[in-house]
Coordinates of C-alpha atoms in Angstrom, one line a residue:
Chain A
M198 CA 93.5 45.9 223.6
K199 CA 95.3 48.2 226.0
N200 CA 95.9 50.6 223.3
K201 CA 92.2 50.8 222.4
W202 CA 91.4 51.7 226.0
L203 CA 94.0 54.4 226.0
K204 CA 92.6 55.9 222.8
L205 CA 89.1 55.9 224.2
G206 CA 90.2 57.4 227.4
S207 CA 92.0 60.3 225.8
L208 CA 89.1 60.9 223.5
A209 CA 86.8 61.1 226.4
M210 CA 89.1 63.5 228.2
A211 CA 89.4 65.7 225.2
T212 CA 85.7 65.9 224.9
V213 CA 85.3 66.8 228.5
L214 CA 87.9 69.5 228.1
V215 CA 86.4 71.0 225.0
A216 CA 83.0 71.0 226.6
A217 CA 84.3 72.6 229.8
T218 CA 85.9 75.4 227.7
L219 CA 82.7 76.0 225.8
V220 CA 80.6 76.1 229.0
G221 CA 83.2 78.4 230.5
C222 CA 83.0 80.8 227.6
G223 CA 79.3 80.9 227.7
K224 CA 79.1 81.6 231.4
K225 CA 81.5 84.5 231.8
E226 CA 81.0 87.7 229.9
A227 CA 84.3 89.4 229.2
E228 CA 84.5 92.1 231.8
K229 CA 86.1 95.4 230.8
V230 CA 87.5 98.5 232.4
A231 CA 88.2 101.4 230.1
L232 CA 90.5 104.1 231.1
A233 CA 91.5 107.3 229.3
G234 CA 93.4 110.4 230.1
S235 CA 96.8 111.7 231.2
T236 CA 99.9 110.8 229.1
S237 CA 102.1 111.3 232.2
M238 CA 100.4 108.4 233.8
E239 CA 101.3 106.0 231.1
K240 CA 104.2 104.5 233.0
V241 CA 102.3 103.8 236.1
C242 CA 99.1 102.7 234.3
E243 CA 101.0 100.2 232.2
A244 CA 102.8 98.8 235.3
L245 CA 99.5 98.5 237.1
M246 CA 97.7 96.9 234.2
E247 CA 100.5 94.3 234.0
G248 CA 100.2 93.5 237.7
F249 CA 96.4 93.4 237.5
A250 CA 96.3 91.0 234.6
E251 CA 98.1 88.5 236.7
V252 CA 95.6 88.7 239.5
N253 CA 92.5 89.1 237.5
P254 CA 93.0 87.6 234.1
D255 CA 89.3 87.7 233.3
I256 CA 89.0 91.4 233.4
T257 CA 90.4 93.3 230.4
V258 CA 91.7 96.8 231.1
T259 CA 92.3 99.2 228.3
T260 CA 93.9 102.6 228.6
E261 CA 94.1 105.4 226.1
Y262 CA 96.5 108.3 226.7
T263 CA 94.6 111.2 225.4
G264 CA 95.5 113.9 228.0
S265 CA 94.0 114.8 231.4
G266 CA 91.3 117.1 230.0
A267 CA 90.2 114.7 227.3
G268 CA 90.1 111.8 229.8
I269 CA 87.7 113.6 232.2
E270 CA 85.6 114.6 229.2
S271 CA 85.3 111.0 228.1
L272 CA 84.4 110.0 231.6
I273 CA 81.6 112.6 231.8
A274 CA 80.4 111.5 228.4
G275 CA 80.3 108.0 229.7
S276 CA 82.6 106.5 227.1
V277 CA 85.1 105.3 229.7
D278 CA 84.9 104.0 233.3
I279 CA 87.8 105.9 234.6
G280 CA 89.3 109.3 233.7
N281 CA 93.0 109.6 234.3
A282 CA 94.2 113.1 235.2
S283 CA 97.6 114.3 236.3
R284 CA 96.0 117.3 238.1
N285 CA 93.2 118.0 240.6
I286 CA 89.7 117.7 239.3
K287 CA 88.2 121.1 238.6
D288 CA 85.0 122.3 240.4
E289 CA 82.9 122.3 237.2
E290 CA 84.0 118.8 236.5
K291 CA 83.0 117.8 240.1
E292 CA 79.6 119.3 239.4
S293 CA 79.1 116.8 236.6
G294 CA 79.5 114.0 239.2
V295 CA 83.2 113.3 238.8
V296 CA 84.8 112.0 241.9
E297 CA 88.5 112.5 242.5
N298 CA 90.5 109.4 243.6
V299 CA 94.1 110.3 244.1
I300 CA 96.2 107.3 243.5
A301 CA 99.7 108.9 243.8
L302 CA 101.6 112.1 244.1
D303 CA 104.3 113.0 241.6
G304 CA 107.0 115.3 243.1
I305 CA 109.8 116.9 241.0
A306 CA 113.1 118.0 242.6
V307 CA 115.1 120.9 241.2
I308 CA 118.8 119.9 241.4
I309 CA 122.0 121.9 241.1
D310 CA 125.7 120.9 241.4
K311 CA 127.4 120.5 244.7
Q312 CA 129.7 123.5 244.4
N313 CA 126.8 125.9 243.9
T314 CA 126.3 128.1 247.0
V315 CA 122.7 128.9 246.1
T316 CA 120.4 126.7 248.2
G317 CA 116.9 128.0 247.5
L318 CA 114.9 129.5 244.7
T319 CA 111.5 130.9 244.4
K320 CA 109.0 129.5 241.8
D321 CA 109.3 132.8 239.9
E322 CA 113.1 132.7 239.8
L323 CA 113.0 129.1 238.6
A324 CA 110.6 130.0 235.8
K325 CA 112.9 132.8 234.8
I326 CA 115.9 130.5 234.8
Y327 CA 114.2 128.1 232.5
T328 CA 112.9 130.8 230.1
G329 CA 116.3 132.3 229.9
E330 CA 115.6 135.6 231.7
I331 CA 118.1 134.8 234.4
S332 CA 121.3 133.4 233.0
N333 CA 123.9 133.9 235.8
W334 CA 123.9 132.6 239.4
S335 CA 125.2 136.0 240.5
E336 CA 121.7 137.4 239.8
L337 CA 120.5 134.9 242.5
G338 CA 123.1 135.7 245.1
G339 CA 125.5 132.9 244.0
A340 CA 128.9 133.0 242.4
D341 CA 129.5 134.6 239.0
E342 CA 128.8 131.4 237.1
A343 CA 126.7 130.9 234.0
I344 CA 123.6 128.8 234.5
V345 CA 123.5 125.7 232.4
V346 CA 119.9 124.8 231.9
I347 CA 119.4 121.1 231.6
G348 CA 116.1 119.4 231.0
R349 CA 114.4 116.4 229.4
E350 CA 113.4 115.6 225.9
S351 CA 109.9 116.7 224.8
E352 CA 107.2 114.1 225.6
S353 CA 109.0 113.2 228.8
G354 CA 106.4 113.1 231.6
T355 CA 108.8 114.8 234.0
R356 CA 109.3 117.7 231.5
S357 CA 105.6 118.2 230.9
A358 CA 104.9 118.1 234.6
F359 CA 107.7 120.6 235.3
E360 CA 106.7 123.0 232.6
E361 CA 103.0 122.7 233.4
L362 CA 103.5 123.4 237.1
L363 CA 105.8 126.4 236.5
E364 CA 103.5 127.5 233.6
V365 CA 106.4 127.8 231.2
E366 CA 105.1 125.3 228.6
D367 CA 107.0 125.5 225.4
S368 CA 108.8 128.7 226.4
C369 CA 111.8 126.9 228.0
V370 CA 115.2 127.5 226.5
Y371 CA 117.3 124.4 227.2
A372 CA 121.0 124.2 226.9
Q373 CA 120.9 120.4 227.1
E374 CA 118.0 118.1 226.5
L375 CA 118.8 114.6 227.8
D376 CA 116.7 111.5 227.4
S377 CA 116.8 110.0 230.8
T378 CA 116.6 110.8 234.5
G379 CA 120.0 109.3 235.1
A380 CA 121.6 111.4 232.4
V381 CA 120.2 114.6 234.0
L382 CA 121.5 113.6 237.4
A383 CA 125.0 112.8 236.1
K384 CA 125.3 116.0 234.0
V385 CA 124.1 118.2 236.8
A386 CA 126.6 116.6 239.1
A387 CA 129.4 117.0 236.7
T388 CA 128.8 120.5 235.3
P389 CA 129.5 123.6 237.3
G390 CA 126.5 126.0 237.3
A391 CA 124.1 123.4 236.1
I392 CA 120.4 123.1 237.0
G393 CA 118.1 120.3 236.2
Y394 CA 114.9 118.6 237.3
V395 CA 114.3 114.9 238.2
S396 CA 111.7 112.8 239.9
L397 CA 111.9 113.3 243.7
D398 CA 112.7 109.7 244.4
V399 CA 116.0 109.6 242.5
V400 CA 117.8 112.6 244.1
D401 CA 121.0 111.4 245.7
D402 CA 124.0 113.1 247.4
T403 CA 125.8 113.8 244.2
V404 CA 123.7 116.9 243.7
T405 CA 121.9 119.5 245.8
A406 CA 118.1 119.6 245.7
V407 CA 117.2 123.3 246.2
T408 CA 114.4 124.5 248.4
L409 CA 111.5 126.0 246.5
D410 CA 109.9 129.1 248.1
G411 CA 111.7 128.0 251.2
V412 CA 110.2 124.5 251.2
E413 CA 112.5 121.5 251.0
A414 CA 111.9 118.9 248.4
T415 CA 111.0 116.0 250.6
E416 CA 108.4 113.3 250.5
A417 CA 106.9 114.7 253.7
N418 CA 106.5 118.2 252.2
V419 CA 104.9 116.7 249.1
L420 CA 102.4 114.8 251.3
A421 CA 101.8 118.0 253.3
G422 CA 101.1 119.8 250.1
T423 CA 103.6 122.6 250.8
Y424 CA 106.1 121.7 248.1
A425 CA 105.1 123.5 244.9
L426 CA 106.4 121.2 242.2
Q427 CA 104.0 118.3 242.7
R428 CA 100.8 117.1 241.2
P429 CA 98.4 114.4 242.0
F430 CA 97.7 111.4 239.7
V431 CA 93.9 110.9 239.8
M432 CA 91.8 108.0 238.6
A433 CA 88.5 109.8 238.5
T434 CA 85.2 107.9 238.5
K435 CA 81.7 109.1 237.8
G436 CA 80.1 108.8 241.2
E437 CA 81.7 107.2 244.2
I438 CA 83.7 104.0 243.9
S439 CA 80.9 102.1 245.6
E440 CA 78.6 102.9 242.8
Q441 CA 80.8 101.4 240.2
N442 CA 80.4 98.0 238.5
E443 CA 82.3 94.9 239.8
A444 CA 85.1 95.1 237.3
V445 CA 85.9 98.8 238.0
K446 CA 85.8 98.1 241.7
A447 CA 88.2 95.2 241.3
W448 CA 90.6 97.4 239.4
L449 CA 90.5 100.3 241.9
D450 CA 90.8 97.7 244.8
Y451 CA 93.9 96.5 243.1
V452 CA 95.3 100.0 242.6
F453 CA 94.8 100.8 246.3
S454 CA 96.0 97.4 247.6
D455 CA 99.4 97.0 249.0
E456 CA 100.5 95.3 245.9
G457 CA 99.3 98.2 243.8
K458 CA 101.0 100.6 246.1
E459 CA 104.3 98.8 245.6
I460 CA 103.9 99.2 241.8
I461 CA 103.1 102.9 242.2
K462 CA 106.1 103.4 244.3
G463 CA 108.2 101.5 241.8
A464 CA 107.2 104.0 239.2
G465 CA 108.9 106.7 241.3
L466 CA 105.7 108.1 242.8
I467 CA 104.6 108.9 246.4
I468 CA 101.6 107.2 248.0
P469 CA 99.1 109.7 249.4
E470 CA 97.9 109.2 253.0
Chain B
M1492 CA 124.6 62.0 192.8
Q1493 CA 127.5 64.4 193.3
K1494 CA 125.9 66.8 190.8
K1495 CA 122.7 66.8 192.8
T1496 CA 124.4 67.8 196.1
E1497 CA 126.4 70.4 194.3
K1498 CA 123.2 71.9 192.9
L1499 CA 121.4 71.6 196.2
A1500 CA 124.3 73.4 197.9
G1501 CA 124.1 76.1 195.3
Y1502 CA 120.4 76.7 196.1
I1503 CA 121.1 76.8 199.8
F1504 CA 123.7 79.4 199.3
L1505 CA 121.4 81.4 197.1
V1506 CA 118.7 81.4 199.8
F1507 CA 121.1 82.7 202.3
G1508 CA 122.4 85.3 199.9
C1509 CA 118.8 86.4 199.4
I1510 CA 118.4 87.2 203.1
A1511 CA 120.6 90.4 202.7
V1512 CA 118.6 91.5 199.6
V1513 CA 115.3 90.8 201.3
S1514 CA 116.4 92.7 204.4
V1515 CA 117.5 95.8 202.4
L1516 CA 114.3 95.7 200.4
A1517 CA 112.1 95.3 203.5
I1518 CA 113.9 98.2 205.3
T1519 CA 113.6 100.4 202.2
I1520 CA 109.9 99.7 201.8
F1521 CA 109.3 100.1 205.5
M1522 CA 111.1 103.4 205.8
F1523 CA 109.3 104.9 202.8
W1524 CA 105.9 103.5 203.9
K1525 CA 106.3 104.9 207.5
G1526 CA 108.3 108.0 206.7
T1527 CA 106.3 109.6 203.9
P1528 CA 102.9 110.2 205.4
A1529 CA 104.2 112.8 207.9
L1530 CA 105.8 114.7 205.0
F1531 CA 102.4 115.3 203.5
E1532 CA 100.6 115.8 206.8
V1533 CA 103.0 118.5 208.0
G1534 CA 104.0 119.7 204.6
V1535 CA 107.4 119.2 202.9
P1536 CA 108.8 122.7 203.3
E1537 CA 107.5 123.1 206.9
L1538 CA 109.0 119.8 207.9
L1539 CA 112.3 119.8 206.0
F1540 CA 113.0 123.6 206.2
G1541 CA 111.2 124.6 209.4
T1542 CA 113.5 125.6 212.2
V1543 CA 111.2 125.2 215.2
W1544 CA 111.0 121.7 216.8
K1545 CA 108.1 121.8 219.4
P1546 CA 106.3 118.5 219.0
S1547 CA 104.4 118.7 222.3
A1548 CA 103.2 122.3 222.1
D1549 CA 99.5 123.2 221.7
Q1550 CA 100.4 124.3 218.2
P1551 CA 103.0 121.7 217.5
S1552 CA 105.8 122.6 215.1
Y1553 CA 107.9 119.9 213.4
G1554 CA 110.7 121.7 211.7
I1555 CA 113.8 119.5 211.4
F1556 CA 116.0 121.8 209.3
Y1557 CA 118.5 122.5 212.1
I1558 CA 118.6 118.8 212.9
I1559 CA 119.5 118.0 209.2
L1560 CA 122.0 120.8 209.2
S1561 CA 123.6 119.6 212.4
S1562 CA 124.1 116.2 211.0
I1563 CA 125.7 117.6 207.8
V1564 CA 127.9 120.1 209.6
G1565 CA 128.9 117.6 212.3
T1566 CA 129.8 114.9 209.7
F1567 CA 131.8 117.2 207.5
G1568 CA 133.5 118.8 210.5
S1569 CA 134.6 115.4 211.7
V1570 CA 135.8 114.5 208.2
L1571 CA 137.7 117.8 207.9
L1572 CA 139.4 117.0 211.2
G1573 CA 139.8 113.3 210.9
V1574 CA 140.8 112.7 207.3
P1575 CA 144.1 114.7 207.3
I1576 CA 145.1 112.9 210.5
G1577 CA 144.0 109.6 209.0
I1578 CA 145.8 110.0 205.7
L1579 CA 149.1 111.2 207.2
T1580 CA 149.0 108.2 209.7
A1581 CA 148.5 105.9 206.7
V1582 CA 151.4 107.5 204.9
F1583 CA 153.6 107.0 208.0
L1584 CA 152.5 103.4 208.3
T1585 CA 153.3 102.6 204.7
D1586 CA 156.3 104.8 203.8
F1587 CA 158.2 105.7 206.9
T1588 CA 158.5 102.6 208.9
D1589 CA 160.4 100.3 206.6
G1590 CA 164.0 99.5 207.1
S1591 CA 165.0 100.1 210.6
K1592 CA 164.0 97.9 213.5
M1593 CA 162.7 100.9 215.4
G1594 CA 160.5 101.8 212.4
R1595 CA 158.9 98.4 212.3
A1596 CA 158.2 98.4 216.0
T1597 CA 156.5 101.9 215.8
S1598 CA 154.5 100.7 212.9
K1599 CA 153.3 97.6 214.8
V1600 CA 152.3 99.8 217.8
I1601 CA 150.4 102.3 215.7
S1602 CA 148.6 99.6 213.7
S1603 CA 147.4 97.7 216.7
A1604 CA 146.3 101.0 218.3
V1605 CA 144.3 101.8 215.2
E1606 CA 142.7 98.3 215.3
L1607 CA 141.8 98.7 218.9
L1608 CA 140.4 102.1 218.2
A1609 CA 138.0 100.5 215.7
A1610 CA 136.9 97.9 218.2
I1611 CA 136.0 100.3 221.0
P1612 CA 132.3 100.5 221.4
S1613 CA 130.7 103.9 220.7
V1614 CA 129.3 104.2 224.1
I1615 CA 132.8 104.3 225.5
Y1616 CA 133.7 107.1 223.2
G1617 CA 130.6 108.9 224.5
L1618 CA 131.5 108.3 228.1
I1619 CA 135.0 109.6 227.6
G1620 CA 133.8 112.6 225.7
M1621 CA 131.3 113.3 228.4
M1622 CA 133.8 113.0 231.2
I1623 CA 136.9 114.6 229.7
L1624 CA 135.9 116.6 226.6
N1625 CA 132.8 118.3 227.9
P1626 CA 134.4 119.8 231.0
F1627 CA 137.3 121.0 228.9
M1628 CA 135.0 122.5 226.3
Y1629 CA 133.1 124.3 229.1
K1630 CA 136.3 125.9 230.2
M1631 CA 136.9 127.1 226.7
E1632 CA 133.3 128.2 226.3
K1633 CA 133.6 130.3 229.5
K1634 CA 136.8 132.0 228.2
I1635 CA 135.4 132.7 224.7
F1636 CA 132.0 133.9 225.7
A1637 CA 133.0 135.6 229.0
G1638 CA 130.5 138.4 229.7
S1639 CA 128.3 137.5 226.7
T1640 CA 124.7 137.8 227.4
E1641 CA 123.6 136.5 224.0
H1642 CA 125.2 133.1 224.3
Q1643 CA 123.5 130.3 226.2
F1644 CA 126.1 128.4 228.2
T1645 CA 125.8 124.7 227.4
G1646 CA 128.2 123.2 230.0
G1647 CA 130.5 122.0 227.2
A1648 CA 128.0 119.7 225.5
N1649 CA 128.2 121.1 222.0
L1650 CA 128.8 120.6 218.3
L1651 CA 132.6 120.8 218.7
S1652 CA 132.7 118.0 221.2
A1653 CA 130.6 115.8 218.8
I1654 CA 132.9 116.6 215.9
I1655 CA 136.0 115.7 217.9
V1656 CA 134.5 112.4 219.1
L1657 CA 133.3 111.6 215.5
A1658 CA 136.7 112.5 214.1
I1659 CA 138.4 110.0 216.4
M1660 CA 135.8 107.4 215.6
I1661 CA 136.3 107.6 211.8
L1662 CA 140.1 107.4 212.1
P1663 CA 140.4 103.6 211.9
T1664 CA 138.3 103.5 208.7
V1665 CA 140.2 106.2 207.0
I1666 CA 143.6 104.9 208.1
N1667 CA 143.0 101.2 207.2
I1668 CA 141.6 101.8 203.8
S1669 CA 144.0 104.6 202.9
A1670 CA 147.0 102.5 204.0
S1671 CA 145.9 99.5 201.9
S1672 CA 145.4 101.6 198.9
I1673 CA 148.8 103.4 199.3
R1674 CA 150.4 99.9 199.6
A1675 CA 148.8 98.9 196.4
V1676 CA 150.5 101.7 194.5
P1677 CA 153.1 100.0 192.4
G1678 CA 156.7 100.3 193.7
S1679 CA 157.8 101.3 190.2
L1680 CA 156.0 104.6 190.5
R1681 CA 158.0 105.4 193.7
S1682 CA 161.3 104.3 192.2
A1683 CA 160.7 106.3 189.0
S1684 CA 159.9 109.4 191.0
L1685 CA 162.9 109.0 193.3
A1686 CA 165.1 108.3 190.3
L1687 CA 164.0 111.5 188.7
G1688 CA 165.4 113.3 191.7
A1689 CA 162.2 114.0 193.7
S1690 CA 162.6 113.9 197.4
K1691 CA 160.7 111.3 199.5
I1692 CA 158.1 113.9 200.6
Q1693 CA 157.6 115.1 197.0
T1694 CA 157.2 111.5 195.9
I1695 CA 154.5 110.8 198.5
F1696 CA 152.5 114.0 197.9
K1697 CA 152.9 114.3 194.1
V1698 CA 153.0 110.6 193.1
V1699 CA 151.9 108.1 195.7
L1700 CA 148.8 109.9 197.1
P1701 CA 147.5 110.9 193.7
A1702 CA 147.9 107.3 192.5
A1703 CA 146.0 106.0 195.6
R1704 CA 143.4 108.8 195.4
S1705 CA 140.4 106.6 194.6
G1706 CA 141.1 104.2 197.5
I1707 CA 141.6 107.1 199.9
M1708 CA 138.3 108.7 198.7
T1709 CA 136.6 105.3 199.4
G1710 CA 138.0 105.5 203.0
V1711 CA 136.7 109.1 203.3
V1712 CA 133.3 108.2 202.1
L1713 CA 133.1 105.2 204.4
G1714 CA 134.1 107.5 207.2
I1715 CA 131.3 109.9 206.3
G1716 CA 128.9 107.0 206.4
R1717 CA 130.1 106.0 209.9
A1718 CA 130.0 109.6 211.2
I1719 CA 126.5 110.3 209.9
G1720 CA 125.1 107.1 211.3
E1721 CA 126.6 107.3 214.8
A1722 CA 124.1 107.9 217.5
M1723 CA 125.2 106.7 220.9
A1724 CA 128.5 108.6 221.4
I1725 CA 127.1 112.0 220.2
N1726 CA 123.9 111.6 222.1
M1727 CA 126.1 111.7 225.2
V1728 CA 128.3 114.7 224.2
A1729 CA 126.3 117.0 221.9
G1730 CA 123.7 118.4 224.4
G1731 CA 120.6 117.4 222.5
A1732 CA 118.8 120.7 222.2
V1733 CA 117.7 121.8 218.7
N1734 CA 119.9 124.7 217.7
I1735 CA 121.8 126.2 214.7
P1736 CA 124.9 124.1 214.4
L1737 CA 127.5 126.6 215.6
P1738 CA 130.6 125.2 217.3
F1739 CA 129.6 126.0 220.9
N1740 CA 125.9 125.4 220.5
S1741 CA 124.1 122.4 222.0
V1742 CA 122.9 120.5 218.9
R1743 CA 120.8 117.5 217.9
F1744 CA 121.6 115.1 215.1
L1745 CA 119.2 113.0 213.0
T1746 CA 120.3 109.9 214.8
T1747 CA 120.0 111.4 218.3
Q1748 CA 116.7 112.8 217.4
L1749 CA 115.4 109.3 217.0
V1750 CA 117.2 107.9 220.0
S1751 CA 115.9 110.5 222.4
E1752 CA 112.3 110.9 221.4
M1753 CA 111.2 107.5 220.0
G1754 CA 110.3 106.2 223.5
Y1755 CA 107.4 108.4 224.4
S1756 CA 106.3 109.8 221.1
S1757 CA 102.9 109.1 219.6
G1758 CA 100.7 110.1 216.8
L1759 CA 102.0 112.6 214.3
H1760 CA 105.1 113.2 216.4
R1761 CA 106.0 109.5 215.9
R1762 CA 105.3 109.6 212.2
V1763 CA 107.6 112.7 211.9
L1764 CA 110.3 110.7 213.7
F1765 CA 110.0 108.1 211.0
T1766 CA 110.5 110.8 208.4
V1767 CA 113.6 111.8 210.3
G1768 CA 114.7 108.2 209.9
L1769 CA 113.9 108.3 206.2
V1770 CA 116.0 111.4 205.7
L1771 CA 118.9 109.7 207.5
Y1772 CA 118.3 106.6 205.3
I1773 CA 118.4 108.6 202.1
F1774 CA 121.6 110.3 203.2
I1775 CA 123.2 106.8 203.7
V1776 CA 121.9 105.6 200.4
I1777 CA 123.4 108.6 198.6
I1778 CA 126.7 108.0 200.4
N1779 CA 126.7 104.4 199.3
L1780 CA 125.8 105.1 195.7
F1781 CA 128.7 107.5 195.7
L1782 CA 130.9 104.9 197.2
T1783 CA 130.0 102.3 194.5
H1784 CA 130.8 105.0 191.9
M1785 CA 134.2 105.6 193.5
K1786 CA 135.0 101.9 193.6
K1787 CA 134.2 101.5 189.9
K1788 CA 136.4 104.5 189.1
G1789 CA 139.2 102.9 191.2
E1790 CA 138.9 99.6 189.4
R1791 CA 139.2 101.4 186.1
A1792 CA 142.3 103.2 187.2
Y1793 CA 144.2 100.0 187.8
D1794 CA 143.2 98.4 184.5

């Protein structure tokens, strides 16, 4: 007798559960936020999407890494909600109604080994070092020591940013191509005459970060906009954020929340003021 | 009843035996399936014989010729360096340590050192190479290329460093297999040679080593296999820029190509990396076919 009641009870509960699920499905339309754009922003986007999914499991966020230009184009064409760009929005893009929302600043430090007496370079000198035009530190007022040009592997976000900002894309002549930030840091520290580039946040006292055009590589100078090797990470929208639908607003709210900022910092980026 | 369990056990063993076969088949099929499309997309000559590797340029170029060449040169360089050392060590272990107490003790020390050498993880080899070999190489590089404007200074991360690290890494394989095949040479051959008035050295080089030839070759081929497949250690010492494999150039191997670029690559670039993997795989298959052939020859020699 007891068993029968149990059976009935569980059956009833199962029915309620199934019904509730069905009702739930019918009620909520799957909300979506579509992003497209910069490949450099992949790391931070993936991290943000992961965090966002925990807070807002009902909203699906999709991101395609097509490049900054293509991302903004898709945004203007209306095929995505947000265009990711790892550069400032151009004036003609703004005329099409694109609004620039800077979520982070990406700073790159140029590092040399501790023994090197050179402390500062100009942007032009740096470009010449990386294209092989300058190959000895004596040409820059340092000791007679060959320059060992160290960089990252192709497709690295840091490398693409560095080459883009110096306008030396695909004309760099590397002596060593390493596949991680840590490896660049270690090699530069250990090799006399070496020069390398890493994310600003990982620079430590095993290497010297050179000044660029007289400006020190610090977070403050990146924020002030005076340090040259930096770029903004933009999540552009068509029209102001307030004009967006609820899902997009929720996404951007999360990105600009304290939690979002922690994730962005965790990706080695600087939060704009 | 017992027959049944015997049969059942047989089937179970068969199933487990099949795992290896299935794995090899799956890997082969997967490598060809993933690796061939890029060959046609880029074009076989452009891909295999192109010398410019610029996957992220506006006009991307996917030439892996220097990478293939680096792998071949690096492997053969390490064999050239490692095999003589390995064979002579094996000869010492088998023919020069008998008799005296001192000899046996030395033999024991050397054999356990060789065993340990085989057990050291490749990342440790890389680390030591990076910390000791590279700075040393850089000093040499500075001396050799002093005043040169043509040469790009690499800071000691070059092909030569990779060759030296690989040579040490293949030593245990070459020593162990050579030693066991030298031991397998019948004592009567040695005695006959000595009885004819040949000296010990003459006996070793004219009688024992030729008799153990196929076994030694097996060791060499296995060493080649280990060298060409090594990634971690040389990723740390070879510099990783795509260049012609000259001793003091920073180079990239087939293996390190995959290690360093698989992470961020996408689209055609990623498909080309699978082709790089396929090329490596084909190299390994060729080496193994060669090995099987050698072993067969060796078996016939002892018949």
